[in-house]
Short mmCIF file of C-alpha atoms in Angstrom, two decimals:
data_model
loop_
_atom_site.label_atom_id
_atom_site.label_comp_id
_atom_site.label_asym_id
_atom_site.label_seq_id
_atom_site.Cartn_x
_atom_site.Cartn_y
_atom_site.Cartn_z
CA MET E 42 -26.80 8.08 -10.47
CA SER E 43 -24.56 11.26 -11.75
CA GLU E 44 -21.41 11.63 -12.90
CA CYS E 45 -18.86 11.64 -11.02
CA SER E 46 -17.09 14.51 -9.94
CA PHE E 47 -13.56 13.02 -10.09
CA PHE E 48 -13.10 13.59 -14.13
CA ASP E 49 -11.24 16.96 -13.90
CA GLN E 50 -9.54 16.62 -17.25
CA GLY E 51 -6.79 19.18 -16.90
CA LEU E 52 -5.88 17.84 -13.50
CA LEU E 53 -5.64 14.28 -14.82
CA GLU E 54 -3.21 15.65 -17.63
CA LYS E 55 -1.08 17.19 -14.94
CA TYR E 56 -0.46 14.18 -12.33
CA ASN E 57 -0.49 11.70 -14.78
CA THR E 58 2.78 10.49 -14.37
CA SER E 59 4.66 6.59 -13.96
CA GLY E 60 3.69 5.65 -10.90
CA PRO E 61 3.99 2.47 -7.95
CA ARG E 62 0.46 1.47 -7.80
CA TYR E 63 1.33 -0.52 -4.33
CA THR E 64 0.51 -3.38 -3.66
CA SER E 65 3.16 -3.64 -1.09
CA TYR E 66 5.53 -0.53 0.41
CA PRO E 67 8.54 -1.31 -0.16
CA THR E 68 7.77 -2.13 -3.74
CA ALA E 69 9.18 -5.03 -5.21
CA LEU E 70 12.25 -3.30 -7.55
CA GLU E 71 13.90 -2.72 -3.05
CA PHE E 72 14.09 -6.40 -3.07
CA SER E 73 17.62 -7.88 -2.41
CA ASP E 74 19.57 -10.84 -2.78
CA THR E 75 21.10 -10.22 0.71
CA PHE E 76 17.70 -11.51 1.74
CA THR E 77 17.39 -15.33 2.08
CA ASN E 78 15.99 -18.05 2.83
CA LYS E 79 16.91 -17.75 6.10
CA ASP E 80 16.03 -14.90 7.37
CA LEU E 81 12.35 -16.20 5.87
CA VAL E 82 12.80 -18.92 7.75
CA SER E 83 13.38 -16.93 11.03
CA ALA E 84 10.79 -14.34 10.22
CA ILE E 85 7.82 -17.89 10.12
CA GLN E 86 9.05 -18.87 13.42
CA ASN E 87 9.19 -15.92 14.98
CA SER E 88 5.86 -14.46 14.60
CA ILE E 89 2.79 -14.89 16.62
CA ASN E 90 0.48 -14.02 14.12
CA PRO E 91 -1.69 -17.51 13.64
CA ASP E 92 -3.16 -16.35 9.99
CA LEU E 93 -1.78 -17.24 7.03
CA SER E 94 -3.01 -16.30 3.28
CA LEU E 95 -1.01 -19.04 0.71
CA TYR E 96 -0.83 -17.73 -2.75
CA LEU E 97 -0.07 -20.33 -5.66
CA HIS E 98 1.58 -19.14 -9.05
CA ILE E 99 0.74 -21.48 -11.88
CA PRO E 100 3.04 -19.71 -14.80
CA PHE E 101 1.60 -21.59 -17.87
CA CYS E 102 -0.88 -20.81 -21.04
CA HIS E 103 -1.54 -21.74 -23.38
CA SER E 104 -0.90 -19.13 -26.21
CA LEU E 105 0.27 -15.80 -25.53
CA CYS E 106 -1.79 -12.76 -25.06
CA TYR E 107 -0.06 -9.96 -26.62
CA TYR E 108 -0.79 -7.29 -23.67
CA CYS E 109 0.33 -9.90 -20.66
CA GLY E 110 2.58 -8.28 -18.43
CA CYS E 111 2.99 -11.31 -15.66
CA ASN E 112 5.51 -14.08 -15.40
CA LYS E 113 4.63 -16.55 -17.96
CA THR E 114 5.62 -19.82 -19.48
CA VAL E 115 3.78 -20.24 -23.21
CA THR E 116 3.49 -24.16 -23.71
CA ARG E 117 0.40 -27.26 -24.84
CA GLN E 118 2.63 -29.68 -23.30
CA LYS E 119 0.43 -30.51 -20.45
CA HIS E 120 2.95 -32.79 -18.88
CA LYS E 121 5.39 -29.51 -18.24
CA ALA E 122 2.83 -28.61 -15.21
CA ASP E 123 3.64 -32.36 -13.75
CA ILE E 124 6.72 -31.41 -13.46
CA TYR E 125 6.07 -28.51 -12.02
CA LEU E 126 3.72 -29.68 -9.55
CA ASP E 127 6.52 -32.18 -8.78
CA TYR E 128 8.65 -28.85 -7.32
CA LEU E 129 6.18 -27.04 -6.10
CA GLY E 130 4.47 -29.81 -3.50
CA GLN E 131 8.30 -30.16 -2.65
CA GLU E 132 8.13 -26.37 -1.68
CA ILE E 133 5.04 -26.41 0.01
CA ILE E 134 5.96 -29.72 1.90
CA ASN E 135 8.96 -27.75 3.18
CA ARG E 136 6.90 -24.83 4.49
CA ALA E 137 4.37 -26.53 6.00
CA ARG E 138 6.82 -28.09 8.45
CA LEU E 139 7.48 -24.75 10.06
CA CYS E 140 3.23 -23.88 9.79
CA SER E 141 2.24 -26.05 12.00
CA SER E 142 0.66 -24.31 14.13
CA LYS E 143 -0.94 -21.84 11.53
CA THR E 144 -4.37 -20.83 9.97
CA ILE E 145 -5.08 -21.28 6.29
CA ARG E 146 -7.59 -18.92 5.90
CA GLN E 147 -7.02 -17.70 2.98
CA LEU E 148 -5.99 -19.37 -1.00
CA HIS E 149 -5.44 -18.13 -4.05
CA PHE E 150 -4.26 -19.62 -7.41
CA GLY E 151 -2.88 -16.59 -9.76
CA GLY E 152 -0.52 -16.91 -13.02
CA GLY E 153 0.22 -17.54 -15.81
CA THR E 154 -3.50 -19.58 -15.92
CA PRO E 155 -4.95 -21.78 -13.52
CA SER E 156 -7.00 -23.22 -15.01
CA TYR E 157 -4.27 -24.80 -17.52
CA LEU E 158 -4.05 -27.65 -14.79
CA SER E 159 -6.52 -30.72 -15.31
CA GLN E 160 -8.92 -31.43 -12.85
CA GLN E 161 -6.42 -34.09 -11.95
CA GLN E 162 -3.47 -31.88 -11.38
CA LEU E 163 -6.13 -29.24 -9.53
CA THR E 164 -6.81 -32.49 -7.20
CA ARG E 165 -3.53 -33.39 -6.84
CA ILE E 166 -2.68 -29.99 -5.38
CA ILE E 167 -5.76 -29.60 -3.58
CA GLY E 168 -5.40 -32.50 -1.77
CA LEU E 169 -1.49 -31.70 -0.71
CA LEU E 170 -2.38 -28.26 0.55
CA LYS E 171 -4.90 -29.55 3.07
CA GLU E 172 -2.21 -32.46 4.17
CA GLN E 173 0.08 -30.01 4.70
CA PHE E 174 -1.42 -26.70 6.58
CA TYR E 175 -4.51 -26.55 8.41
CA PHE E 176 -7.49 -24.89 6.72
CA ALA E 177 -9.90 -23.02 8.21
CA ASP E 178 -13.47 -24.86 7.50
CA ASP E 179 -14.61 -20.96 5.78
CA VAL E 180 -11.84 -20.71 4.18
CA GLU E 181 -11.88 -18.28 1.08
CA MET E 182 -10.37 -19.99 -1.77
CA SER E 183 -10.30 -17.68 -5.21
CA ILE E 184 -8.51 -18.79 -8.95
CA GLU E 185 -8.26 -16.75 -11.91
CA ILE E 186 -9.92 -18.64 -15.03
CA ASP E 187 -8.78 -18.67 -18.85
CA PRO E 188 -12.54 -19.52 -20.50
CA ARG E 189 -10.89 -19.96 -24.06
CA GLU E 190 -9.33 -23.82 -22.75
CA ILE E 191 -11.65 -24.77 -20.29
CA GLU E 192 -14.82 -27.63 -20.38
CA LEU E 193 -17.78 -26.15 -17.92
CA GLU E 194 -17.33 -29.23 -16.13
CA LEU E 195 -14.24 -27.14 -14.25
CA ILE E 196 -16.40 -24.91 -12.48
CA ASP E 197 -18.45 -27.86 -10.60
CA HIS E 198 -14.97 -29.97 -9.99
CA LEU E 199 -13.48 -26.32 -8.80
CA TYR E 200 -16.85 -25.99 -6.12
CA PHE E 201 -16.35 -30.01 -4.96
CA LEU E 202 -12.10 -28.44 -4.08
CA GLY E 203 -13.80 -25.46 -2.16
CA PHE E 204 -13.04 -22.91 -4.39
CA LYS E 205 -15.77 -20.25 -3.56
CA ARG E 206 -14.43 -17.52 -5.52
CA ILE E 207 -13.16 -17.24 -9.68
CA SER E 208 -11.99 -14.36 -11.54
CA ILE E 209 -12.06 -14.27 -15.25
CA GLY E 210 -10.05 -12.96 -17.32
CA VAL E 211 -12.59 -10.41 -20.60
CA GLN E 212 -10.71 -7.46 -21.35
CA ASP E 213 -12.85 -6.92 -24.15
CA THR E 214 -15.54 -8.51 -25.65
CA ASN E 215 -15.36 -6.88 -29.02
CA ILE E 216 -13.89 -9.65 -32.02
CA LYS E 217 -11.07 -6.88 -33.80
CA VAL E 218 -9.63 -5.47 -30.11
CA GLN E 219 -9.39 -9.35 -29.23
CA GLN E 220 -7.50 -9.93 -32.44
CA ALA E 221 -5.04 -7.27 -32.00
CA ILE E 222 -4.02 -8.72 -28.40
CA ASN E 223 -4.28 -12.70 -29.50
CA ARG E 224 -7.36 -13.52 -27.37
CA THR E 225 -10.42 -14.27 -29.04
CA GLN E 226 -13.20 -16.41 -26.84
CA SER E 227 -16.81 -16.45 -26.91
CA PHE E 228 -19.02 -14.32 -24.46
CA GLU E 229 -21.43 -16.54 -24.67
CA PHE E 230 -18.98 -19.40 -23.29
CA ILE E 231 -18.51 -16.96 -20.05
CA LYS E 232 -21.60 -15.72 -20.26
CA GLN E 233 -22.34 -20.14 -19.33
CA ILE E 234 -19.57 -20.48 -17.19
CA ILE E 235 -20.93 -17.65 -14.74
CA SER E 236 -24.18 -18.66 -14.63
CA ARG E 237 -23.30 -22.36 -13.42
CA ALA E 238 -20.91 -21.08 -10.99
CA LYS E 239 -23.40 -18.80 -9.37
CA SER E 240 -25.74 -21.77 -9.40
CA ILE E 241 -24.20 -24.16 -8.00
CA GLY E 242 -22.85 -22.06 -4.95
CA PHE E 243 -20.04 -20.01 -6.15
CA ASP E 244 -20.14 -17.05 -3.03
CA SER E 245 -17.98 -14.12 -6.18
CA VAL E 246 -17.12 -14.04 -9.43
CA ASN E 247 -14.66 -11.00 -10.94
CA ILE E 248 -14.24 -9.91 -14.62
CA ASP E 249 -11.46 -8.16 -16.12
CA LEU E 250 -11.32 -5.16 -18.12
CA ILE E 251 -8.81 -3.33 -19.84
CA TYR E 252 -9.20 0.35 -21.66
CA GLY E 253 -6.78 1.75 -23.86
CA LEU E 254 -6.18 -1.70 -25.78
CA PRO E 255 -5.79 -1.60 -29.28
CA TYR E 256 -8.61 -0.29 -31.83
CA GLN E 257 -11.06 0.47 -28.44
CA THR E 258 -13.17 3.12 -29.27
CA GLU E 259 -16.08 5.02 -27.12
CA GLN E 260 -18.53 2.77 -29.78
CA SER E 261 -17.03 -0.59 -29.04
CA PHE E 262 -16.34 0.15 -26.26
CA LYS E 263 -19.81 1.18 -25.18
CA GLN E 264 -21.13 -2.33 -26.05
CA THR E 265 -18.41 -4.04 -23.75
CA LEU E 266 -19.36 -2.43 -20.94
CA LEU E 267 -23.29 -3.45 -21.82
CA ASP E 268 -22.13 -7.36 -22.04
CA ALA E 269 -19.80 -7.15 -18.70
CA GLN E 270 -23.31 -5.75 -17.19
CA ALA E 271 -25.25 -8.87 -18.57
CA LEU E 272 -22.59 -11.17 -16.75
CA GLU E 273 -23.57 -9.36 -13.68
CA ALA E 274 -20.64 -9.94 -12.05
CA ASP E 275 -19.68 -9.91 -8.46
CA ARG E 276 -17.16 -7.37 -9.23
CA ILE E 277 -14.70 -6.16 -12.07
CA SER E 278 -11.47 -5.20 -12.26
CA LEU E 279 -11.33 -2.24 -14.78
CA PHE E 280 -7.38 -1.83 -15.70
CA SER E 281 -5.27 0.77 -17.82
CA TYR E 282 -3.37 -0.99 -20.65
CA ALA E 283 0.27 -0.23 -19.54
CA HIS E 284 2.35 0.12 -23.08
CA LEU E 285 5.82 -1.13 -22.15
CA PRO E 286 7.17 -3.15 -25.44
CA SER E 287 11.04 -2.47 -24.21
CA ARG E 288 9.92 -4.13 -21.13
CA PHE E 289 7.24 -6.94 -22.35
CA ALA E 290 8.38 -8.21 -25.29
CA ALA E 291 4.15 -10.15 -26.63
CA GLN E 292 4.07 -6.11 -26.81
CA ARG E 293 5.64 -5.16 -29.91
CA LYS E 294 3.30 -7.02 -31.74
CA ILE E 295 0.78 -4.30 -30.88
CA LYS E 296 1.58 -1.51 -32.77
CA ASP E 297 1.81 2.15 -31.51
CA GLU E 298 -0.77 3.62 -33.80
CA TRP E 299 -3.29 0.29 -32.93
CA LEU E 300 -3.47 2.50 -30.25
CA PRO E 301 -6.24 4.67 -28.54
CA LYS E 302 -4.24 8.58 -28.53
CA ALA E 303 -3.98 9.99 -24.96
CA ALA E 304 -7.81 11.73 -24.84
CA GLU E 305 -9.09 8.41 -26.48
CA LYS E 306 -8.07 6.54 -23.74
CA PHE E 307 -8.75 9.38 -21.03
CA SER E 308 -12.47 9.25 -22.34
CA LEU E 309 -12.35 5.57 -22.36
CA MET E 310 -11.59 5.72 -18.99
CA LYS E 311 -14.05 8.27 -17.70
CA GLN E 312 -17.10 5.93 -19.63
CA ALA E 313 -16.15 3.38 -18.32
CA ILE E 314 -16.30 4.23 -14.73
CA ASN E 315 -19.82 6.52 -14.94
CA THR E 316 -21.15 3.26 -16.68
CA LEU E 317 -20.01 0.72 -14.03
CA ARG E 318 -21.55 2.91 -11.37
CA GLN E 319 -24.89 3.46 -13.30
CA GLN E 320 -24.63 -0.46 -13.44
CA GLY E 321 -24.89 -0.46 -9.50
CA TYR E 322 -21.37 -0.60 -9.08
CA GLU E 323 -19.20 1.00 -6.32
CA LEU E 324 -15.12 2.02 -6.77
CA ILE E 325 -13.25 0.46 -4.23
CA GLY E 326 -9.47 1.78 -4.39
CA MET E 327 -8.46 2.94 -8.08
CA ASP E 328 -9.41 0.21 -9.96
CA HIS E 329 -12.04 -2.35 -8.73
CA PHE E 330 -15.71 -2.30 -8.51
CA ALA E 331 -17.90 -4.10 -6.46
CA LYS E 332 -21.93 -4.22 -5.59
CA ALA E 333 -23.06 -2.57 -3.28
CA ASN E 334 -23.47 -5.32 -0.49
CA ASP E 335 -19.75 -6.67 -1.56
CA GLU E 336 -17.98 -7.34 1.74
CA LEU E 337 -15.20 -5.17 -0.38
CA ALA E 338 -17.26 -2.03 -0.48
CA ILE E 339 -18.26 -2.86 3.50
CA ALA E 340 -14.93 -2.57 4.32
CA GLN E 341 -14.22 0.42 2.52
CA LYS E 342 -17.41 2.42 4.49
CA LYS E 343 -16.01 0.96 7.47
CA GLY E 344 -12.39 2.23 6.66
CA VAL E 345 -11.16 -0.76 7.08
CA LEU E 346 -10.19 -2.10 3.62
CA HIS E 347 -6.84 -3.67 2.92
CA ARG E 348 -4.64 -4.21 -0.11
CA ASN E 349 -1.80 -6.57 -0.95
CA PHE E 350 -0.10 -7.68 -3.37
CA GLN E 351 -3.32 -9.81 -4.91
CA GLY E 352 -5.22 -6.05 -4.78
CA TYR E 353 -7.99 -5.18 -2.52
CA THR E 354 -8.93 -7.83 0.33
CA THR E 355 -10.64 -7.75 3.65
CA PHE E 356 -7.79 -10.46 5.18
CA LYS E 357 -5.64 -7.39 6.98
CA ASN E 358 -3.97 -9.24 9.39
CA CYS E 359 -3.18 -11.88 7.56
CA ASN E 360 0.51 -13.61 6.70
CA LEU E 361 1.30 -14.73 3.10
CA LEU E 362 3.17 -17.51 1.88
CA GLY E 363 3.55 -17.16 -2.04
CA PHE E 364 4.32 -20.45 -3.45
CA GLY E 365 6.09 -21.24 -7.01
CA VAL E 366 7.86 -19.05 -10.00
CA SER E 367 8.20 -15.65 -9.16
CA ALA E 368 5.47 -15.87 -5.81
CA ILE E 369 6.11 -12.94 -3.15
CA SER E 370 5.52 -13.68 0.53
CA ALA E 371 4.72 -11.26 3.68
CA VAL E 372 5.20 -12.12 7.08
CA ASP E 373 5.42 -9.34 9.33
CA ASN E 374 7.97 -7.22 8.17
CA THR E 375 9.79 -9.34 5.43
CA TYR E 376 9.34 -9.59 1.96
CA SER E 377 10.88 -12.17 -0.01
CA GLN E 378 10.51 -13.32 -3.51
CA ASN E 379 10.96 -16.76 -5.70
CA CYS E 380 13.64 -17.15 -8.19
CA LYS E 381 10.86 -15.40 -11.49
CA VAL E 382 13.02 -17.74 -14.11
CA LEU E 383 11.60 -21.28 -13.83
CA LYS E 384 14.60 -22.97 -15.23
CA GLU E 385 16.29 -21.59 -11.67
CA TYR E 386 13.16 -22.48 -9.62
CA TYR E 387 14.27 -25.93 -10.58
CA GLN E 388 17.03 -26.28 -9.87
CA SER E 389 17.49 -24.20 -6.16
CA ILE E 390 14.52 -26.68 -4.87
CA ASP E 391 16.84 -29.36 -5.95
CA GLU E 392 19.86 -27.85 -4.43
CA GLY E 393 17.53 -26.44 -0.96
CA GLN E 394 14.56 -27.28 -1.56
CA GLN E 395 13.57 -23.55 -0.96
CA ALA E 396 13.51 -20.76 -3.95
CA VAL E 397 13.22 -17.59 -2.56
CA GLU E 398 15.77 -15.68 -4.54
CA LYS E 399 15.02 -12.03 -2.46
CA GLY E 400 13.28 -10.02 0.04
CA LEU E 401 13.62 -6.84 2.28
CA THR E 402 13.81 -6.69 5.97
CA LEU E 403 11.15 -3.78 6.27
CA SER E 404 13.05 -0.46 8.73
CA GLN E 405 11.00 1.24 10.93
CA ASP E 406 10.49 3.68 8.99
CA ASP E 407 9.29 1.21 6.51
CA LEU E 408 6.40 0.68 8.63
CA ILE E 409 5.58 3.64 9.12
CA ARG E 410 5.14 5.10 5.65
CA GLN E 411 3.70 1.19 4.48
CA ARG E 412 0.76 1.99 7.26
CA VAL E 413 0.07 5.25 5.93
CA ILE E 414 0.52 4.67 2.58
CA SER E 415 -1.71 1.32 2.59
CA GLU E 416 -4.68 3.71 4.28
CA LEU E 417 -4.63 5.96 1.35
CA MET E 418 -4.73 3.42 -0.70
CA CYS E 419 -7.28 1.68 0.86
CA ASN E 420 -9.57 4.86 2.48
CA LEU E 421 -8.69 7.60 1.38
CA TYR E 422 -7.76 9.15 4.73
CA VAL E 423 -5.46 8.33 7.31
CA ASN E 424 -5.69 9.41 11.28
CA LYS E 425 -2.41 10.97 11.74
CA LYS E 426 -3.53 11.00 15.77
CA GLN E 427 -3.22 7.09 15.52
CA VAL E 428 0.37 6.75 13.40
CA SER E 429 1.51 9.23 16.16
CA ALA E 430 0.07 6.10 18.77
CA GLN E 431 1.38 3.19 17.05
CA PHE E 432 4.82 3.84 16.38
CA GLU E 433 5.29 6.71 18.94
CA ILE E 434 6.17 9.67 16.53
CA ASP E 435 5.08 13.53 16.08
CA PHE E 436 3.36 12.45 13.04
CA ASP E 437 3.81 16.47 11.35
CA GLN E 438 7.18 16.16 12.43
CA TYR E 439 7.91 12.91 11.29
CA PHE E 440 6.16 13.82 7.98
CA ALA E 441 7.25 17.89 7.73
CA GLU E 442 8.87 17.48 3.79
CA GLU E 443 5.54 15.42 2.45
CA ILE E 444 3.18 17.53 4.23
CA ASP E 445 4.61 20.58 1.89
CA SER E 446 4.86 18.12 -0.57
CA LEU E 447 1.68 18.23 -0.04
CA LYS E 448 0.76 21.55 -0.87
CA ILE E 449 0.26 20.60 -4.41
CA PHE E 450 -2.53 18.83 -3.55
CA GLU E 451 -4.07 20.73 -1.99
CA ARG E 452 -4.07 24.06 -3.39
CA ASP E 453 -5.79 21.86 -6.30
CA ASN E 454 -8.19 20.29 -3.62
CA LEU E 455 -7.28 17.04 -4.15
CA LEU E 456 -7.00 16.19 -0.64
CA ILE E 457 -7.76 17.53 3.13
CA ASN E 458 -4.67 18.05 5.91
CA ARG E 459 -6.14 18.54 9.08
CA GLY E 460 -4.72 18.90 12.11
CA SER E 461 -6.10 14.83 13.27
CA ASN E 462 -5.97 13.23 9.84
CA ILE E 463 -5.51 13.56 5.80
CA GLN E 464 -8.68 13.31 3.52
CA ILE E 465 -8.30 12.42 0.18
CA SER E 466 -11.27 14.36 -2.03
CA PRO E 467 -13.51 12.69 -4.01
CA SER E 468 -11.74 14.82 -7.20
CA ALA E 469 -8.54 12.89 -6.29
CA ARG E 470 -10.10 9.15 -6.32
CA LEU E 471 -7.99 8.47 -9.40
CA LEU E 472 -4.86 10.53 -8.11
CA VAL E 473 -4.54 8.66 -5.32
CA ARG E 474 -0.99 6.75 -6.03
CA ASN E 475 0.46 10.46 -7.17
CA ILE E 476 -0.68 11.14 -3.51
CA CYS E 477 1.36 8.14 -2.14
CA MET E 478 4.49 8.69 -4.14
CA SER E 479 5.13 12.20 -1.86
CA PHE E 480 5.37 9.45 1.18
CA ASP E 481 7.97 6.82 -0.67
CA ALA E 482 11.16 7.81 0.38
CA TYR E 483 12.26 5.10 -2.68
CA MET E 484 10.82 7.17 -4.72
CA LYS E 485 13.28 9.65 -6.37
CA LYS E 486 15.57 7.17 -7.63
CA HIS E 487 12.74 5.98 -9.87
CA LEU E 488 11.34 8.63 -11.25
CA ASN E 489 13.47 8.87 -14.34
CA GLN E 490 13.17 4.96 -15.05
CA GLN E 491 10.21 3.96 -17.18
CA ARG E 492 9.69 1.28 -13.81
CA PHE E 493 6.28 1.89 -13.89
CA SER E 494 2.40 2.75 -15.59
CA ARG E 495 1.32 5.71 -15.70
CA VAL E 496 -1.26 6.44 -13.84
CA ILE E 497 -4.51 7.21 -16.59
#
């Protein structure tokens, strides 16, 4: 397979600004405490959408990974998870009362470290969910795994509970890199986990890789990519390490001089994308890879790929209910987020059986821009006529300023703006966030703040 066409280093450096990853539009920065639990309840009750996805946030980790920017609580006191599940159960029961007519199509456990939970704790929470909600026979259940603190038999138990998809944090297989980020783990054990999962019937295995970590070199990362190939994962998530020590205290343990310079990081990214494509993976959106026969790859080819707070998905029309500390819900034209601090989450459940801290009701303008940004992020294409018909607007008139701002991308051959559609060029695959920022009505007030990761 030839080298892909989106590695013009001059253009990538030109557009390497900070920007949102657009797992939602508007982004969570626009959420406000004027949105309350009452607003979420109203949205759930008034929604005619029969399908639901559920997300459960498990915040606990056994140890601190220095690169991590997730909402987490590092502790080895397992009883704290039992307390958390007590509160999580209360929230679930309270929400489920509003959803008796809904069907659960998708369930995802994220974190933190969901595999922090013991087999008994996992059985407990899955039992409660299936008791309170109606699950479709073909429900898609997925969970994130930390391979450092589990026994192989956990994979069998997860399958018994109904999980068919797992995601494993690999990040890098080089021991020096692992030590620098405080995440040493056995490659052979990861291999055993994936082998066991496939042998007992899991539908999909995803692994996470990160480039831009301390002490990474092209030579060391070449071996990591070869190791990744040996794992034979169905999907691979390739993330750029965003070094933001002012925001994430753990990252202060990573010294600036340990990190690859900008040119070196660019080379790592280029190396990873080329290698993964040569290994038979297709680039999905901007940072995910999947085998050609994977449903994400098929959905992208058909132009029906979708993106939500968990990343790329084929579940375009599901509302999302999030449970647990910091969890986000997306119901019809509303977003809401639970308390981010564990103590405040517990207090909120004690006081009112719910934990909504802030949110947003999308305006008509938000919905129009959401549609455009989602189409560009997922399918690299937006049909102007369809958007105009859906929202009863004239696309070119409505977005006159935005279309004018796209001219710089047109001059650099990064997109084609036709009368009926906007098509992102292959050379702009890695710059899709920049193009979407042209349609972001909130972007101007954040441009001078270090609130987002850089594109490369």
